Amino acid sequence: MRIREWKDLLADVSEQSVDPSSWRAVAGDRSGGIGEDLYLAHPRAGVYLLKTYAKNPYRVEGCGTKVARRVDEEIDAYLPTDEPGSRFAVRTPPTDESHAETVSNRLQTVVETHADAPTTPQDFFDDVMEALESPAFGPMAYDQFDRPDALDGLSEQFEEAESVLNAELDELVEADEVDRGFM
């Protein structure tokens, strides 16, 4: 298991050559200590586990690892479906001014189209993410005050990775001298 900075793992997710709308996520409070846990999963790209905490209002620190090469039936049972609910997305910035203008024009077209036609919030979200060229987006099981049951189930599936990453995150918190995280 290779532990890396959480931003490096998100860069890996962004660089995957897979359908961006097939990603799913589960996130919530960390089971022990400050911070949050996030599982990102894609049938072909695998499963990533990230553990983060807010060092201050402007800076998030954390670590993570890839915990599975693919999503099997046991893992899939804990991942959200495409039913209405929370959504997540990973963004990448435009490469230059011309690209930013192209993306902006596409986004404007999507907003105008959805304003004039009957649509669902999920369809609007998907179309906006495609216009923004999001490399990963989809449904998410999330609880900002607790842990979703699915998060506990995934933690049990990847018990060894959880233990190693918890220790690594605790070291980061201690080195940053942040006792409770930023609230």
mmCIF file of N, CA and C in Angstrom, residues 2 4 16 36 41 46-49 54 67 72 74 77-78 98 103 110-111 117-118 121 138 144 153 159 176:
data_model
loop_
_atom_site.group_PDB
_atom_site.id
_atom_site.type_symbol
_atom_site.label_atom_id
_atom_site.label_comp_id
_atom_site.label_asym_id
_atom_site.label_seq_id
_atom_site.Cartn_x
_atom_site.Cartn_y
_atom_site.Cartn_z
ATOM 1 N N ARG A 2 0.618 2.130 -0.930
ATOM 2 C CA ARG A 2 1.409 3.352 -1.062
ATOM 3 C C ARG A 2 0.594 4.547 -0.566
ATOM 4 N N ARG A 4 -0.121 8.391 -0.007
ATOM 5 C CA ARG A 4 0.219 9.614 -0.728
ATOM 6 C C ARG A 4 -0.607 10.777 -0.209
ATOM 7 N N GLN A 16 -7.633 9.636 -14.967
ATOM 8 C CA GLN A 16 -8.140 8.345 -15.414
ATOM 9 C C GLN A 16 -8.879 8.488 -16.738
ATOM 10 N N GLU A 36 -12.285 13.898 8.082
ATOM 11 C CA GLU A 36 -13.303 13.221 7.281
ATOM 12 C C GLU A 36 -12.677 12.070 6.507
ATOM 13 N N ALA A 41 -15.002 5.702 -5.892
ATOM 14 C CA ALA A 41 -14.954 4.404 -6.568
ATOM 15 C C ALA A 41 -15.469 4.507 -7.998
ATOM 16 N N GLY A 46 -11.103 1.612 -9.952
ATOM 17 C CA GLY A 46 -10.817 1.118 -8.618
ATOM 18 C C GLY A 46 -11.414 1.971 -7.520
ATOM 19 N N VAL A 47 -10.878 1.782 -6.316
ATOM 20 C CA VAL A 47 -11.400 2.451 -5.122
ATOM 21 C C VAL A 47 -10.258 3.191 -4.429
ATOM 22 N N TYR A 48 -10.506 4.452 -4.117
ATOM 23 C CA TYR A 48 -9.542 5.300 -3.420
ATOM 24 C C TYR A 48 -10.104 5.676 -2.059
ATOM 25 N N LEU A 49 -9.230 5.721 -1.062
ATOM 26 C CA LEU A 49 -9.598 6.157 0.279
ATOM 27 C C LEU A 49 -8.769 7.385 0.626
ATOM 28 N N ALA A 54 -9.363 19.887 8.109
ATOM 29 C CA ALA A 54 -9.146 21.303 7.834
ATOM 30 C C ALA A 54 -8.134 21.849 8.831
ATOM 31 N N VAL A 67 -7.190 1.534 -2.606
ATOM 32 C CA VAL A 67 -7.408 0.335 -1.797
ATOM 33 C C VAL A 67 -7.910 -0.861 -2.610
ATOM 34 N N ASP A 72 -15.838 -4.754 -6.736
ATOM 35 C CA ASP A 72 -16.490 -6.061 -6.785
ATOM 36 C C ASP A 72 -17.888 -5.950 -6.156
ATOM 37 N N GLU A 74 -19.078 -7.009 -3.272
ATOM 38 C CA GLU A 74 -19.110 -6.610 -1.866
ATOM 39 C C GLU A 74 -18.956 -5.099 -1.718
ATOM 40 N N ALA A 77 -22.029 -2.981 -2.999
ATOM 41 C CA ALA A 77 -23.193 -2.941 -2.106
ATOM 42 C C ALA A 77 -23.183 -1.702 -1.200
ATOM 43 N N TYR A 78 -22.009 -1.128 -0.950
ATOM 44 C CA TYR A 78 -21.900 0.042 -0.077
ATOM 45 C C TYR A 78 -21.936 1.373 -0.834
ATOM 46 N N SER A 98 -8.180 30.677 -23.558
ATOM 47 C CA SER A 98 -9.045 30.210 -24.651
ATOM 48 C C SER A 98 -9.911 29.042 -24.190
ATOM 49 N N VAL A 103 -15.130 26.722 -22.243
ATOM 50 C CA VAL A 103 -15.877 26.087 -21.153
ATOM 51 C C VAL A 103 -17.006 27.006 -20.688
ATOM 52 N N VAL A 110 -25.647 25.336 -21.538
ATOM 53 C CA VAL A 110 -26.322 24.345 -20.696
ATOM 54 C C VAL A 110 -27.341 25.025 -19.792
ATOM 55 N N VAL A 111 -26.954 26.107 -19.148
ATOM 56 C CA VAL A 111 -27.864 26.812 -18.239
ATOM 57 C C VAL A 111 -29.074 27.338 -19.011
ATOM 58 N N ALA A 117 -36.312 24.277 -20.701
ATOM 59 C CA ALA A 117 -36.879 22.937 -20.869
ATOM 60 C C ALA A 117 -37.128 22.281 -19.520
ATOM 61 N N PRO A 118 -38.128 21.405 -19.459
ATOM 62 C CA PRO A 118 -38.326 20.664 -18.208
ATOM 63 C C PRO A 118 -37.139 19.718 -17.996
ATOM 64 N N PRO A 121 -33.012 17.989 -11.462
ATOM 65 C CA PRO A 121 -31.758 18.486 -10.895
ATOM 66 C C PRO A 121 -30.561 17.596 -11.245
ATOM 67 N N GLY A 138 -20.643 12.153 -9.731
ATOM 68 C CA GLY A 138 -21.676 11.150 -9.588
ATOM 69 C C GLY A 138 -22.371 11.228 -8.242
ATOM 70 N N GLN A 144 -22.896 15.130 6.892
ATOM 71 C CA GLN A 144 -21.976 16.135 7.418
ATOM 72 C C GLN A 144 -21.884 16.134 8.936
ATOM 73 N N GLY A 153 -19.283 0.272 6.591
ATOM 74 C CA GLY A 153 -19.129 -0.983 5.854
ATOM 75 C C GLY A 153 -17.854 -1.008 5.025
ATOM 76 N N GLU A 159 -10.026 -2.636 6.366
ATOM 77 C CA GLU A 159 -9.608 -2.416 7.747
ATOM 78 C C GLU A 159 -8.118 -2.087 7.874
ATOM 79 N N ASP A 176 1.116 19.311 12.794
ATOM 80 C CA ASP A 176 0.546 20.641 12.532
ATOM 81 C C ASP A 176 0.069 21.324 13.803
#
